[in-house]
Coordinates of C-alpha atoms in Angstrom, one line a residue:
M26 CA 76.0 70.7 209.9
K27 CA 77.8 67.9 208.9
N28 CA 81.3 67.8 206.9
N29 CA 80.0 66.5 203.3
V30 CA 83.4 67.5 201.8
G31 CA 86.6 65.7 202.1
G32 CA 90.5 66.6 202.0
I33 CA 91.3 66.7 198.1
D34 CA 87.8 68.1 197.3
R35 CA 88.5 70.8 199.9
L36 CA 91.9 71.8 198.4
L37 CA 90.7 71.8 195.2
R38 CA 88.0 74.4 195.9
F39 CA 90.3 76.2 198.0
V40 CA 92.9 76.4 195.1
V41 CA 90.0 77.1 192.4
G42 CA 88.0 79.8 194.7
L43 CA 91.4 81.6 195.3
A44 CA 92.4 81.9 191.9
L45 CA 89.1 83.0 190.8
M46 CA 89.1 85.9 193.3
V47 CA 92.6 86.5 192.6
A48 CA 91.6 87.2 188.6
A49 CA 88.7 89.2 189.7
A50 CA 90.6 91.5 191.7
T51 CA 93.2 92.1 189.1
G52 CA 90.4 92.4 186.2
G53 CA 91.4 89.0 184.5
L54 CA 88.2 87.6 184.0
G55 CA 85.6 90.5 185.1
A56 CA 83.1 90.6 187.8
W57 CA 81.9 86.8 187.5
A58 CA 84.9 85.6 188.7
W59 CA 83.8 86.5 192.2
I60 CA 81.6 83.4 192.4
G61 CA 85.2 82.1 193.3
V62 CA 83.7 83.1 197.1
V63 CA 81.6 80.0 196.9
P64 CA 84.2 77.4 196.4
L65 CA 86.4 79.3 198.6
A66 CA 83.6 79.4 201.6
T67 CA 82.9 75.5 201.0
S68 CA 86.3 74.5 201.5
M69 CA 86.5 76.8 204.7
F70 CA 83.1 75.5 206.3
G71 CA 83.7 71.8 205.0
F72 CA 80.3 71.6 204.1
C73 CA 78.6 72.2 200.1
P74 CA 74.6 72.6 200.3
A75 CA 74.6 71.2 196.6
Y76 CA 75.7 67.9 197.9
L77 CA 72.9 67.5 200.0
P78 CA 69.9 66.7 197.7
L79 CA 72.4 64.3 195.8
G80 CA 73.2 62.4 199.1
F81 CA 77.0 62.9 198.1
S82 CA 80.2 63.2 200.6
S83 CA 83.7 63.3 199.6
C84 CA 84.7 62.5 203.4
L85 CA 86.6 59.4 203.7
K86 CA 84.3 56.6 205.5
T87 CA 85.9 54.9 208.5
F88 CA 84.8 51.4 209.5
R89 CA 84.3 50.4 212.8

């Protein structure tokens, strides 16, 4: 697995995922908020399977 989730993207995914999971745990948004596990996991692994078919990567490209 090659990383395709860059720094800012990872941070946003982490914050949104954590916020959704906290909301689910406190009963604020209901059971559907547990979907926050997905952005949290993709931020931790640095890989998003949905980016593959699109050929997208938010990682910075370095020039050599």
